[in-house]
Coordinates of C-alpha atoms in Angstrom, one line a residue:
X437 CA 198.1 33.9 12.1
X438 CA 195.4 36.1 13.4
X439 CA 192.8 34.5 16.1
X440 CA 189.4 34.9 13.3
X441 CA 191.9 32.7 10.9
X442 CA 192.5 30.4 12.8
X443 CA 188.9 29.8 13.8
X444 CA 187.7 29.7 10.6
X445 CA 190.7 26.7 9.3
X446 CA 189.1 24.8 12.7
X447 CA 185.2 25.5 11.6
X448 CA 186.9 24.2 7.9
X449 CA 188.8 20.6 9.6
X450 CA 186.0 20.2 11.4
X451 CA 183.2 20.4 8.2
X452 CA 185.9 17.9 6.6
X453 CA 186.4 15.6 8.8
X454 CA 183.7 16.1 11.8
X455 CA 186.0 16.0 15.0
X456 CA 189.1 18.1 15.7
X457 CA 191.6 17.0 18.2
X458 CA 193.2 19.6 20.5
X459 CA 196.5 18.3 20.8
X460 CA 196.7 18.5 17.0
X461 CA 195.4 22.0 17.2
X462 CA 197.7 23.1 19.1
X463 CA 200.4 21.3 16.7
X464 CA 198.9 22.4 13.6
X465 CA 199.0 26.5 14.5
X466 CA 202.3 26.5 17.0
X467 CA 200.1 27.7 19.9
X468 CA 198.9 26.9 23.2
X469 CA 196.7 24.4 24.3
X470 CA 194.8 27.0 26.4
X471 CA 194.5 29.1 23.2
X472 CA 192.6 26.2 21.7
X473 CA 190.5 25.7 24.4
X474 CA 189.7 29.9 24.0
X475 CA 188.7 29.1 20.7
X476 CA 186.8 26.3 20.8
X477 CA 185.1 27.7 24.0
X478 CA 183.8 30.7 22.1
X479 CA 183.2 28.5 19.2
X480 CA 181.1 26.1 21.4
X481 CA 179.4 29.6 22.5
X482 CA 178.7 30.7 18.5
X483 CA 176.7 27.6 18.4
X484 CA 179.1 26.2 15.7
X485 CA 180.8 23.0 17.7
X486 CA 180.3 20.7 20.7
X487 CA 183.4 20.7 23.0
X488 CA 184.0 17.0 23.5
X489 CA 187.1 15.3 25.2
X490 CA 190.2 16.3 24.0
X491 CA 189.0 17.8 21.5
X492 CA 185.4 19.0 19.6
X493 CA 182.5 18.2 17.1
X494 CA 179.7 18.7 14.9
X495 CA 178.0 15.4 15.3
X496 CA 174.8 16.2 16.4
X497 CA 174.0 15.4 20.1
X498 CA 170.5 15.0 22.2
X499 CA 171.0 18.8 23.1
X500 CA 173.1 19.6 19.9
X501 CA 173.0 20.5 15.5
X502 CA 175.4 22.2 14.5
X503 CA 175.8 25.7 13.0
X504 CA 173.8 26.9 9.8
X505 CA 176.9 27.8 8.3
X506 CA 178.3 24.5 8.8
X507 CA 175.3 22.1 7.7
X508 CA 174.9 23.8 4.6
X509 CA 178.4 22.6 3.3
X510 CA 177.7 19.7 4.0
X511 CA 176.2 16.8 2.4
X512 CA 175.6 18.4 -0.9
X513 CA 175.1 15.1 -3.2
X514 CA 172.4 13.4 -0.7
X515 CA 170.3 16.7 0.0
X516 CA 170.5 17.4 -4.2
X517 CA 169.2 13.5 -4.4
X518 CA 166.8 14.2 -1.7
X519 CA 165.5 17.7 -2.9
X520 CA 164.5 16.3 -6.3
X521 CA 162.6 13.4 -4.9
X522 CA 160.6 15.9 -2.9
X523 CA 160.0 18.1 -6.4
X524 CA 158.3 15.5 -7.6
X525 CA 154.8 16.1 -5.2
X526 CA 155.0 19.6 -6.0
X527 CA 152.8 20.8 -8.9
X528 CA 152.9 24.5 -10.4
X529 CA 149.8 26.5 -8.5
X530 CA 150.6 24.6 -5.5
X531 CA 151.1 26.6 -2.1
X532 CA 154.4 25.1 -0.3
X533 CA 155.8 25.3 3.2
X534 CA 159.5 25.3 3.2
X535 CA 161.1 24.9 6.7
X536 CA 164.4 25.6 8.6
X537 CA 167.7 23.7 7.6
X538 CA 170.5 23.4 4.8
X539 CA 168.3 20.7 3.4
X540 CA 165.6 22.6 3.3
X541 CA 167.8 25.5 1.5
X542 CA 168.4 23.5 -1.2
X543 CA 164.5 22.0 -1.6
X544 CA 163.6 25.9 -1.6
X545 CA 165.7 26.2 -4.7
X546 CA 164.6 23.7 -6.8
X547 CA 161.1 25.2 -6.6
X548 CA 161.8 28.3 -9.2
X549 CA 161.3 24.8 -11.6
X550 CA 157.8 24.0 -9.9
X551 CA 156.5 27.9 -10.4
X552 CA 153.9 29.3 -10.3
X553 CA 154.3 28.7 -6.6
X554 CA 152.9 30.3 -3.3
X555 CA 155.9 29.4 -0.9
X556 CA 155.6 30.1 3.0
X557 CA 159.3 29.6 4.9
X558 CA 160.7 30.9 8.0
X559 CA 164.0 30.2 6.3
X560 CA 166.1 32.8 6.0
X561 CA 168.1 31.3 3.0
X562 CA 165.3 30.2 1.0
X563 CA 163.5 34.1 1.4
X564 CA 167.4 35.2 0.0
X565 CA 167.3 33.0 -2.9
X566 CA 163.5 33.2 -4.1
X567 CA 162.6 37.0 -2.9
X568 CA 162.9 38.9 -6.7
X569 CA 162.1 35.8 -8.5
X570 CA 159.2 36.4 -10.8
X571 CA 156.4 33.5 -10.4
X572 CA 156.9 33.0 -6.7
X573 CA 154.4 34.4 -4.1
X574 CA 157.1 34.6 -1.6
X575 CA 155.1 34.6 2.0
X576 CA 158.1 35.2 4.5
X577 CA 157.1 34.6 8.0
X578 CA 158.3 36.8 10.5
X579 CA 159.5 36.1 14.2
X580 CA 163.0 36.0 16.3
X581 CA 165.9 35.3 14.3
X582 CA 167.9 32.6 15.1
X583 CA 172.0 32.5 13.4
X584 CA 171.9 29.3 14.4
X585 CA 169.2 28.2 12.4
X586 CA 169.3 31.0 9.6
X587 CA 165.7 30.5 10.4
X588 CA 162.8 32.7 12.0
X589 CA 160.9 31.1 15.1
X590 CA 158.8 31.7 18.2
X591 CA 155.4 32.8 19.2
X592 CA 155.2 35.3 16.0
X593 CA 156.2 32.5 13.6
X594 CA 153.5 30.1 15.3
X595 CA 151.3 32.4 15.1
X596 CA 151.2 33.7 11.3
X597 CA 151.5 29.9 10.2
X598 CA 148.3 29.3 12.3
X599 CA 146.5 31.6 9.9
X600 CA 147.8 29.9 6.6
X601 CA 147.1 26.6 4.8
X602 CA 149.3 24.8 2.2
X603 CA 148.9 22.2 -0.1
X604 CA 152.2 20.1 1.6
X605 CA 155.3 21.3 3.9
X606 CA 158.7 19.7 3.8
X607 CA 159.8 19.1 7.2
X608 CA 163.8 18.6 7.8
X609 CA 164.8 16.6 11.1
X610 CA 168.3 15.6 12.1
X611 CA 167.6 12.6 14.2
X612 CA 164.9 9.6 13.6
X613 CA 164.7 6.5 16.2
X614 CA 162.3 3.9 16.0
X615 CA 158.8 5.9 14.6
X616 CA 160.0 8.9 16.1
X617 CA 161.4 12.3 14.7
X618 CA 163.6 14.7 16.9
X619 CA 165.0 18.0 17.2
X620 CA 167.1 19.3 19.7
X621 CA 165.6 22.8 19.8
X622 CA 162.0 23.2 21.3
X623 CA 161.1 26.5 19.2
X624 CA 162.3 24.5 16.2
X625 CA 159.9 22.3 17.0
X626 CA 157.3 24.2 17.8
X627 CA 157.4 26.3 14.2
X628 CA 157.6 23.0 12.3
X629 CA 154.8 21.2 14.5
X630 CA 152.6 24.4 13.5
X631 CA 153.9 24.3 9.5
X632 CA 152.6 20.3 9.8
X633 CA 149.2 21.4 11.2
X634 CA 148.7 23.9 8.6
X635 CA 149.4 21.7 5.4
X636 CA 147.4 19.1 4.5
X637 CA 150.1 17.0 2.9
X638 CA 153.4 16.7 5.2
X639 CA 156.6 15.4 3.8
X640 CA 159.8 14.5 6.1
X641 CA 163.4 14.8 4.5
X642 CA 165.9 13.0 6.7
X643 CA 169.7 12.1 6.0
X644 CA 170.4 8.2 6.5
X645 CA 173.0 9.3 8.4
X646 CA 171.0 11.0 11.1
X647 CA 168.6 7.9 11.4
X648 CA 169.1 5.8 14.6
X649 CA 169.7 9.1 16.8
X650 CA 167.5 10.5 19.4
X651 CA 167.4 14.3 20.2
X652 CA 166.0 16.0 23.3
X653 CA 162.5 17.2 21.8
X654 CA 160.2 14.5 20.3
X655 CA 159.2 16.7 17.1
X656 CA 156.1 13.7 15.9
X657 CA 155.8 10.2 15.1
X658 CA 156.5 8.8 11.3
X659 CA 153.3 8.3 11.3
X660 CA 152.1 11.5 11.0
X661 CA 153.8 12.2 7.6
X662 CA 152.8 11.4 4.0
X663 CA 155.9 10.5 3.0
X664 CA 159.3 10.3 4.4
X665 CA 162.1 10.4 1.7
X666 CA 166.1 9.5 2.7
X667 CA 168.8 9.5 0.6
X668 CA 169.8 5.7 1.5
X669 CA 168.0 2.7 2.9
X670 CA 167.5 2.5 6.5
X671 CA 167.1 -1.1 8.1
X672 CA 164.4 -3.2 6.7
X673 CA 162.9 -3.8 10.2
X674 CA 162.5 0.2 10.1
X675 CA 160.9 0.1 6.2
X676 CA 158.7 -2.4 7.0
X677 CA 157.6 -0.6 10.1
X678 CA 156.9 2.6 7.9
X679 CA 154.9 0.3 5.6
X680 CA 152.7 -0.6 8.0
X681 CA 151.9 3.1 9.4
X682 CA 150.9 3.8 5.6
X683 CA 154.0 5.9 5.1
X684 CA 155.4 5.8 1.8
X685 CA 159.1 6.1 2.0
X686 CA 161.2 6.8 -0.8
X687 CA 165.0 6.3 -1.0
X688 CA 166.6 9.0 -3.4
X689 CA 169.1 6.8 -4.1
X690 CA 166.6 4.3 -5.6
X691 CA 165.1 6.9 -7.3
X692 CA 168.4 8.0 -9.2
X693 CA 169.0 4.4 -10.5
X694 CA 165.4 4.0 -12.0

C-alpha cells in the first residue's frame, strides 16, 4: 500500500472512531512501528491529529481542533438539527455573518432558503457553496488562508469586518466551561470577536459534546450572546445559569420533537 493510502485509511479510523492506536497500526498495514510514528508525525504536522500515547486523536485539546477536513464529516445529524434552529432568526433582507467551522458550513447552506440575503463569511466553504447563487449578496472577506480552518483570518479579515454591520452573526466554538466560550486558535478568535462586534444580534452554535471543555484562548462570556443553541441539553445547573444572564438557549433536539 502506498504511504498517501495509508494515511488517508488512518485520517478515516480516526473520523470513525476518534483515537487510533499504534500498535494496531502497525498490525492493520504489516509495517513498522517507526513507519507509524512517520505518519502520524507528519499528520500531527498537517494539523489533522494530536499524537497522544501510544497512539493519536482528534479530540480537541486546550491547544488543539482538529483538521477542516475532518470536522466537516463529522457530526452531520446534530449540526443539520442545529443549523435549522439557527434559520429560524434569519429573515429574507437580512445581512448575515457566517463564521469559520464545519458547523458553520452547513448553517451557510441552509441560507439559499432565507434569500434575499447579504451574507459576510471568512469561510472558505460557505464562499464555495453560495458564490453563483442568484439572491445572495455574497461579501467574501479576504485575509490569510488558513487549511486548517478552510477559513480566512488575521489583521485583513479584522479589518474589513470592522467596516461592516449585520443584522446577526453565527459564531461556532468547540469548547464551553462554566459561562465561558473557547477557541484554541488566537486569530480565530480574534476574526470572530470582530464578526460579534459588528452584528447587532450574536448567536453561538455549540455541540453538547464540546461543552465542559476549556481551550487555551477565552473567545467571550455566554453572556454576550443572544442566543446560544446546542443540539442536546447541557446540565440544568448550566441552563439555569444561561437563564439568568438573559440568554435564551435552545436545544435542537427539543426543537425537533415540538
Amino acid at each position: 500500500m502506498k504511504r498517501d493510502e495509508r494515511r488517508q485509511q488512518i485520517v478515516d479510523m480516526l473520523v470513525e472512531n476518534k483515537t487510533v492506536d499504534l500498535d494496531d497500526l502497525a498490525s492493520h498495514f504489516a509495517v513498522s512501528k517507526m513507519t507509524i510514528h512517520r505518519d502520524l508525525d507528519d499528520l500531527e504536522q498537517a494539523g489533522v491529529l494530536r499524537k497522544v500515547r501510544g497512539g493519536a486523536t482528534i479530540d480537541a485539546g486546550t491547544q488543539f481542533e482538529s483538521d477542516f477536513r475532518i470536522r466537516e464529516r463529522q457530526g452531520s445529524d446534530a449540526k443539520t438539527a442545529m443549523a435549522q434552529c439557527a434559520l429560524r432568526l434569519v429573515e429574507p433582507g437580512m445581512t448575515v455573518m457566517v463564521n469559520d467551522g464545519s458547523m458553520a458550513a452547513v448553517l451557510g447552506e441552509m441560507l439559499l432558503q432565507k434569500r434575499p440575503l447579504t451574507l459576510i463569511t471568512n469561510n472558505a466553504a460557505v464562499m464555495e457553496r453560495l458564490k453563483s447563487e442568484s439572491g445572495i449578496t455574497l461579501i467574501a472577506l479576504g485575509g490569510t488562508y488558513s487549511a486548517k480552518f478552510n477559513a480566512y483570518l488575521g489583521v485583513v479579515t479584522e479589518e474589513a469586518l470592522s467596516r461592516l454591520t449585520a443584522d446577526i452573526a453565527f459564531i461556532s466554538t468547540p469548547a464551553v466551561s462554566g459561562m465561558l466560550a473557547y477557541h484554541m486558535d488566537d486569530n480565530v478568535v480574534r476574526a470572530k470577536r470582530a464578526m460579534m462586534a459588528s452584528s447587532v444580534v450574536k448567536c453561538l452554535l455549540v455541540n453538547h459534546q464540546r461543552i465542559g471543555h476549556r481551550a487555551l484562548h477565552v473567545l467571550a462570556p455566554l453572556s454576550d450572546f443572544d442566543e446560544v443553541i446546542t443540539d442536546s441539553a447541557p446540565e440544568v445547573s448550566l441552563i439555569r445559569e444561561i437563564e439568568q444572564a438573559g440568554v435564551e438557549l435552545t436545544i435542537a433536539s427539543m426543537q425537533d420533537e415540538k
